[in-house]
Phi, psi and omega in degrees: 000145181251156175257147181225130176251127178236153175249136177207160178300146181304320182299318179295318178298317180297321178294319177296320179298316179295319178297317180297324176297315179299326180271000180055051177216178179268161175299321178302312180294323179298314178296319178299318178295320178295319178297320178299316179296317179296318179293321177296320177296316179296320178296317179296319179298316179296319179299313181290327176295320178296316179296321179296320179295322179295327183269355183300131180085001183250006185297313183299317179296319180295320178294322176298315179296321180295316178295320178298320181292333182278348181283000000 
């Protein structure tokens, strides 16, 4: 496991500290959860970008197949 030191305005830190108290967790755990969410979002974005790239130029063919299936 790695350690990370970050700098942020005191007001922001105090708000995070208050939020962590309300959630009954540590600021460290709160930051870890936020990082997990951000990484999951980035992974999903990369996944959809890859799928979009695979389908690029194939829209017309897919629409033809869809129209054929509806007949």
